[in-house]
Amino acid sequence: MFVAITRRVSPSFAACELTHLERVPMDLDRARAQHHAYEQALIAAGGLVHQLDTNPDIPDSVFVEDAAVVLRELAIITRPGAVSRRAETSAIADALSAFRRIAAIEAPATIDGGDVLVAGRRVYVGLSTRTNDAAVAQMRRILDPLGYTVCAIEVGGCLHLKSAVTTLDERTLLVNPSWVEPAAFADFTLVEVDPAEPSAANALALARCVIFPAAFPRTAERIARAGFRVERVEADELAKAEGAVTCCSLIVDGPVRPVARPI
Ligand code: CIR
C-alpha cells in the first residue's frame, strides 16, 4: 500500500507555465476527467489517494511532483524555479508533514521535483531552467548524512530531468538519450524510448504496474517487453501544459501513518 498525494486541476489551468510548447486551447473538463482517471489508476495500483484542493492563483497546482521530493526518511519541500509556482508548496508541506519529517530548500536555490530522480541510494538532480547549482549543494547537505549520493546532471531539450529519464524499477531506467547523457546511468539497464516518441521517457513505476501515457504505444511495447505491466492512461490534455504521469502525484511509500482519506 502507498499514499498518493494529488491536487485538483486549477480553474486557471490554461494559464500554466510553458517552456517548450506553444500555448494551445486547453479543455478544463477534459483535463479534469483525465486527472480523475489517473487517480483511479493509482487506486487500482494499490494507492490511497489524498487529494488536495486548489485555487485560481496556482494554475499548475495539479503538478504536485514539483513541490517536493519524498524519501523514506523525510520530505524535502522545493523552491520551484518558476515564481508563479512558489505558492504551491505550503499546502504540500502541510500534507506531507502527516507522513514525514520536513526539510526545505531555501533561496537562492531553485529546484523542481521533476528534476529529481531517486534510484536506490542515488539521487540525480537535473540542472535545467528550473534547477540550479545552489539547489544541488543544499540537496547534498540534507541527503549526504542519510547515506544518499547526490549526482548533478545536465538536461537539455526538455523541461525536467524526469522528462528525459525515469525509473521502471531500482535497476531499470526508461530514457530518451537525446535529452540526457545515458553514460551517466552506466550501472542501470536502460530501456530507450521509441525514436518516434521523444516525450515518452516519463513513466510512473509502482509496485504492481507502470502507469504510462496512452499516447506512446511504441514505447509502451518496449516497456512491456522488458517485463513490466503497463497501465495506460489518457493524459494528452495535461500534456498540453507540459505535464506527464510522474508530475501528478507525490508517492509516499514505505512507513506511512494511515491518515489519508480515500477520494
Ligand atoms: C510547468 O511548466 O511548471 C508546468 N506547466 C508543467 C510541470 C510539469 N511537471 C513535471 O514535469 N514534473
Short mmCIF file of C-alpha atoms and ligand atoms in Angstrom, two decimals:
data_model
loop_
_atom_site.label_atom_id
_atom_site.label_comp_id
_atom_site.label_asym_id
_atom_site.label_seq_id
_atom_site.Cartn_x
_atom_site.Cartn_y
_atom_site.Cartn_z
CA MET A 1 0.00 0.00 0.00
CA PHE A 2 1.11 3.56 -0.66
CA VAL A 3 -0.34 7.03 -0.33
CA ALA A 4 -0.52 9.23 -3.43
CA ILE A 5 -0.91 12.95 -2.82
CA THR A 6 -2.67 14.63 -5.74
CA ARG A 7 -4.17 18.07 -6.26
CA ARG A 8 -7.16 19.18 -8.27
CA VAL A 9 -6.75 20.83 -11.68
CA SER A 10 -6.92 24.60 -11.11
CA PRO A 11 -9.70 26.65 -12.77
CA SER A 12 -6.84 28.74 -14.24
CA PHE A 13 -5.03 25.67 -15.67
CA ALA A 14 -4.92 27.28 -19.16
CA ALA A 15 -2.60 29.98 -17.73
CA CYS A 16 0.03 27.37 -16.80
CA GLU A 17 3.76 27.86 -17.29
CA LEU A 18 5.02 26.77 -20.71
CA THR A 19 8.66 26.40 -21.76
CA HIS A 20 8.93 24.11 -24.78
CA LEU A 21 5.35 24.00 -26.09
CA GLU A 22 3.21 26.63 -27.79
CA ARG A 23 0.07 27.54 -25.86
CA VAL A 24 -2.96 25.83 -27.41
CA PRO A 25 -6.60 25.85 -26.26
CA MET A 26 -6.99 23.65 -23.17
CA ASP A 27 -10.21 21.89 -22.26
CA LEU A 28 -10.56 22.15 -18.48
CA ASP A 29 -13.26 19.48 -18.20
CA ARG A 30 -11.18 17.06 -20.25
CA ALA A 31 -8.08 17.78 -18.15
CA ARG A 32 -10.14 17.10 -15.01
CA ALA A 33 -11.54 13.87 -16.45
CA GLN A 34 -8.04 12.66 -17.34
CA HIS A 35 -6.80 13.59 -13.88
CA HIS A 36 -9.68 11.66 -12.30
CA ALA A 37 -8.86 8.60 -14.43
CA TYR A 38 -5.21 8.92 -13.36
CA GLU A 39 -6.30 8.90 -9.70
CA GLN A 40 -8.41 5.83 -10.37
CA ALA A 41 -5.33 4.14 -11.86
CA LEU A 42 -3.42 4.96 -8.68
CA ILE A 43 -6.18 3.37 -6.60
CA ALA A 44 -6.23 0.30 -8.86
CA ALA A 45 -2.47 0.04 -8.33
CA GLY A 46 -2.98 -0.18 -4.56
CA GLY A 47 -2.80 3.51 -3.62
CA LEU A 48 -4.78 5.60 -1.18
CA VAL A 49 -5.32 8.91 -2.93
CA HIS A 50 -5.13 12.02 -0.76
CA GLN A 51 -6.45 14.80 -2.98
CA LEU A 52 -5.69 18.43 -2.11
CA ASP A 53 -7.82 21.38 -3.12
CA THR A 54 -6.68 24.13 -5.47
CA ASN A 55 -7.49 27.75 -6.35
CA PRO A 56 -7.24 30.09 -9.34
CA ASP A 57 -3.94 31.59 -8.13
CA ILE A 58 -1.98 28.40 -8.81
CA PRO A 59 -2.55 27.35 -12.45
CA ASP A 60 -0.01 24.50 -12.27
CA SER A 61 -1.22 23.06 -8.96
CA VAL A 62 -2.04 19.64 -10.46
CA PHE A 63 1.69 19.01 -10.98
CA VAL A 64 2.40 18.27 -7.31
CA GLU A 65 5.63 16.44 -8.03
CA ASP A 66 7.46 19.74 -8.46
CA ALA A 67 6.72 20.94 -4.93
CA ALA A 68 8.50 18.19 -3.00
CA VAL A 69 10.81 15.20 -3.03
CA VAL A 70 9.59 12.33 -0.86
CA LEU A 71 12.08 9.80 0.50
CA ARG A 72 11.64 7.14 3.16
CA GLU A 73 13.43 9.26 5.77
CA LEU A 74 11.98 12.71 5.06
CA ALA A 75 10.28 15.01 2.54
CA ILE A 76 12.13 17.95 1.04
CA ILE A 77 9.94 20.90 0.10
CA THR A 78 11.29 22.54 -3.04
CA ARG A 79 11.62 26.16 -4.07
CA PRO A 80 10.21 25.94 -7.63
CA GLY A 81 12.12 27.62 -10.44
CA ALA A 82 9.02 29.38 -11.82
CA VAL A 83 7.97 32.21 -9.47
CA SER A 84 4.31 31.55 -10.32
CA ARG A 85 4.65 28.09 -8.73
CA ARG A 86 6.12 29.04 -5.35
CA ALA A 87 2.66 29.44 -3.77
CA GLU A 88 2.07 25.72 -4.34
CA THR A 89 4.45 24.46 -1.70
CA SER A 90 2.80 25.39 1.61
CA ALA A 91 -0.23 23.09 1.19
CA ILE A 92 2.07 20.30 0.05
CA ALA A 93 4.27 20.76 3.13
CA ASP A 94 1.18 20.63 5.35
CA ALA A 95 0.00 17.41 3.70
CA LEU A 96 3.39 15.71 3.81
CA SER A 97 4.03 16.63 7.42
CA ALA A 98 1.48 13.96 8.37
CA PHE A 99 3.82 11.35 6.91
CA ARG A 100 7.37 12.62 7.01
CA ARG A 101 9.84 14.89 8.74
CA ILE A 102 10.11 18.02 6.58
CA ALA A 103 13.21 19.79 5.23
CA ALA A 104 13.12 22.77 2.86
CA ILE A 105 15.20 24.19 0.04
CA GLU A 106 15.93 27.88 0.53
CA ALA A 107 16.91 30.89 -1.62
CA PRO A 108 18.98 31.39 -3.70
CA ALA A 109 18.42 27.75 -4.62
CA THR A 110 15.63 26.81 -7.02
CA ILE A 111 14.59 23.27 -7.77
CA ASP A 112 11.54 21.48 -9.19
CA GLY A 113 10.78 17.96 -8.01
CA GLY A 114 10.59 16.97 -11.68
CA ASP A 115 14.35 17.42 -11.77
CA VAL A 116 14.98 14.87 -9.03
CA LEU A 117 15.32 11.20 -9.91
CA VAL A 118 15.73 8.81 -6.98
CA ALA A 119 17.21 5.42 -7.89
CA GLY A 120 18.05 3.40 -4.79
CA ARG A 121 20.51 5.44 -2.69
CA ARG A 122 21.42 7.61 -5.66
CA VAL A 123 19.66 10.93 -6.19
CA TYR A 124 20.18 12.52 -9.61
CA VAL A 125 19.46 16.25 -9.80
CA GLY A 126 18.94 17.72 -13.27
CA LEU A 127 20.42 21.13 -13.99
CA SER A 128 17.62 22.69 -16.03
CA THR A 129 15.99 26.08 -16.49
CA ARG A 130 14.26 25.41 -13.12
CA THR A 131 17.03 23.91 -11.00
CA ASN A 132 20.39 25.47 -10.13
CA ASP A 133 23.75 24.56 -8.57
CA ALA A 134 22.77 26.06 -5.21
CA ALA A 135 19.96 23.52 -5.03
CA VAL A 136 22.37 20.67 -5.68
CA ALA A 137 24.53 21.91 -2.78
CA GLN A 138 21.51 22.08 -0.44
CA MET A 139 20.31 18.64 -1.52
CA ARG A 140 23.77 17.28 -0.69
CA ARG A 141 23.74 18.95 2.72
CA ILE A 142 20.38 17.35 3.50
CA LEU A 143 20.96 13.93 1.95
CA ASP A 144 24.65 13.08 2.47
CA PRO A 145 24.15 12.39 6.20
CA LEU A 146 21.34 9.97 5.30
CA GLY A 147 23.62 7.92 3.07
CA TYR A 148 22.40 9.15 -0.32
CA THR A 149 24.75 10.19 -3.10
CA VAL A 150 23.59 13.29 -4.95
CA CYS A 151 24.74 13.48 -8.60
CA ALA A 152 24.19 16.64 -10.68
CA ILE A 153 23.39 16.01 -14.33
CA GLU A 154 22.88 18.32 -17.33
CA VAL A 155 19.50 18.20 -19.08
CA GLY A 156 18.78 19.75 -22.48
CA GLY A 157 15.87 19.90 -24.90
CA CYS A 158 13.16 19.20 -22.33
CA LEU A 159 11.66 20.73 -19.20
CA HIS A 160 12.90 18.45 -16.44
CA LEU A 161 15.29 15.58 -15.80
CA LYS A 162 12.27 13.31 -15.45
CA SER A 163 11.08 14.34 -18.93
CA ALA A 164 14.26 12.55 -20.09
CA VAL A 165 14.61 9.63 -17.68
CA THR A 166 12.51 7.84 -15.06
CA THR A 167 12.83 4.61 -13.10
CA LEU A 168 10.99 1.43 -14.10
CA ASP A 169 12.44 -0.29 -11.05
CA GLU A 170 15.56 0.09 -8.90
CA ARG A 171 17.78 -1.34 -11.63
CA THR A 172 15.99 -0.25 -14.81
CA LEU A 173 15.55 3.22 -16.30
CA LEU A 174 13.43 4.47 -19.18
CA VAL A 175 15.45 7.06 -21.07
CA ASN A 176 15.48 9.42 -24.04
CA PRO A 177 19.21 9.52 -24.86
CA SER A 178 18.78 12.76 -26.86
CA TRP A 179 17.84 14.72 -23.76
CA VAL A 180 20.18 13.29 -21.15
CA GLU A 181 23.58 11.57 -21.46
CA PRO A 182 22.92 7.85 -20.92
CA ALA A 183 26.54 7.24 -19.86
CA ALA A 184 25.59 8.82 -16.53
CA PHE A 185 23.48 5.72 -15.86
CA ALA A 186 26.04 3.05 -16.70
CA ASP A 187 25.08 0.90 -13.69
CA PHE A 188 21.47 0.52 -14.86
CA THR A 189 19.66 -1.46 -17.51
CA LEU A 190 18.29 1.13 -19.92
CA VAL A 191 15.08 0.93 -21.92
CA GLU A 192 15.16 3.62 -24.62
CA VAL A 193 12.04 5.40 -25.82
CA ASP A 194 10.99 4.72 -29.39
CA PRO A 195 12.68 7.44 -31.51
CA ALA A 196 9.25 8.48 -32.86
CA GLU A 197 8.11 9.22 -29.26
CA PRO A 198 10.68 11.60 -27.73
CA SER A 199 8.35 12.65 -24.88
CA ALA A 200 7.80 9.07 -23.73
CA ALA A 201 10.53 8.81 -21.06
CA ASN A 202 8.20 9.73 -18.22
CA ALA A 203 6.64 6.66 -16.61
CA LEU A 204 5.26 6.26 -13.10
CA ALA A 205 6.57 2.96 -11.72
CA LEU A 206 4.59 1.49 -8.84
CA ALA A 207 4.95 -1.90 -7.19
CA ARG A 208 2.26 -3.59 -9.29
CA CYS A 209 2.49 -1.73 -12.61
CA VAL A 210 3.86 1.18 -14.62
CA ILE A 211 1.39 4.00 -15.24
CA PHE A 212 2.12 5.31 -18.70
CA PRO A 213 0.54 7.71 -21.26
CA ALA A 214 -1.61 6.04 -23.92
CA ALA A 215 -0.12 8.46 -26.46
CA PHE A 216 3.12 6.43 -26.68
CA PRO A 217 2.20 2.87 -27.78
CA ARG A 218 5.60 2.04 -29.28
CA THR A 219 7.47 2.83 -26.09
CA ALA A 220 4.75 1.06 -24.07
CA GLU A 221 5.54 -2.02 -26.13
CA ARG A 222 9.24 -1.72 -25.24
CA ILE A 223 8.42 -1.37 -21.53
CA ALA A 224 6.17 -4.43 -21.68
CA ARG A 225 8.86 -6.40 -23.50
CA ALA A 226 11.27 -5.53 -20.66
CA GLY A 227 8.89 -7.38 -18.33
CA PHE A 228 6.73 -4.63 -16.80
CA ARG A 229 2.94 -4.47 -16.64
CA VAL A 230 1.89 -1.23 -18.35
CA GLU A 231 -1.27 0.55 -17.25
CA ARG A 232 -2.17 3.09 -19.96
CA VAL A 233 -3.82 6.40 -19.07
CA GLU A 234 -5.05 9.16 -21.38
CA ALA A 235 -3.04 12.24 -20.44
CA ASP A 236 -2.82 14.35 -23.58
CA GLU A 237 -4.83 17.29 -22.18
CA LEU A 238 -2.47 17.51 -19.18
CA ALA A 239 0.47 17.16 -21.59
CA LYS A 240 -0.54 20.45 -23.26
CA ALA A 241 0.71 22.04 -20.03
CA GLU A 242 3.97 20.05 -20.26
CA GLY A 243 2.90 17.66 -17.53
CA ALA A 244 3.26 13.89 -17.66
CA VAL A 245 2.49 11.00 -15.35
CA THR A 246 5.05 11.36 -12.56
CA CYS A 247 4.14 15.05 -12.20
CA CYS A 248 0.59 14.49 -11.00
CA SER A 249 1.31 12.68 -7.73
CA LEU A 250 3.69 12.50 -4.81
CA ILE A 251 4.07 8.88 -3.81
CA VAL A 252 4.53 8.23 -0.11
CA ASP A 253 5.71 4.67 0.17
CA GLY A 254 7.07 2.58 3.00
CA PRO A 255 6.45 3.83 6.51
CA VAL A 256 3.20 5.82 6.48
CA ARG A 257 0.67 6.65 9.15
CA PRO A 258 -2.83 5.78 7.89
CA VAL A 259 -4.21 9.32 7.75
CA ALA A 260 -5.13 9.54 4.07
CA ARG A 261 -8.80 9.85 3.21
CA PRO A 262 -9.82 7.97 0.08
CA ILE A 263 -11.38 10.11 -2.68
C1 CIR B 1 5.45 23.91 -15.58
O1 CIR B 1 5.94 24.38 -16.59
O2 CIR B 1 5.94 24.07 -14.47
C2 CIR B 1 4.16 23.14 -15.72
N1 CIR B 1 3.35 23.70 -16.74
C3 CIR B 1 4.44 21.70 -16.03
C4 CIR B 1 5.17 20.99 -14.92
C5 CIR B 1 5.31 19.55 -15.17
N2 CIR B 1 5.97 18.93 -14.06
C6 CIR B 1 6.83 17.93 -14.16
O3 CIR B 1 7.17 17.51 -15.26
N3 CIR B 1 7.36 17.46 -13.05
#
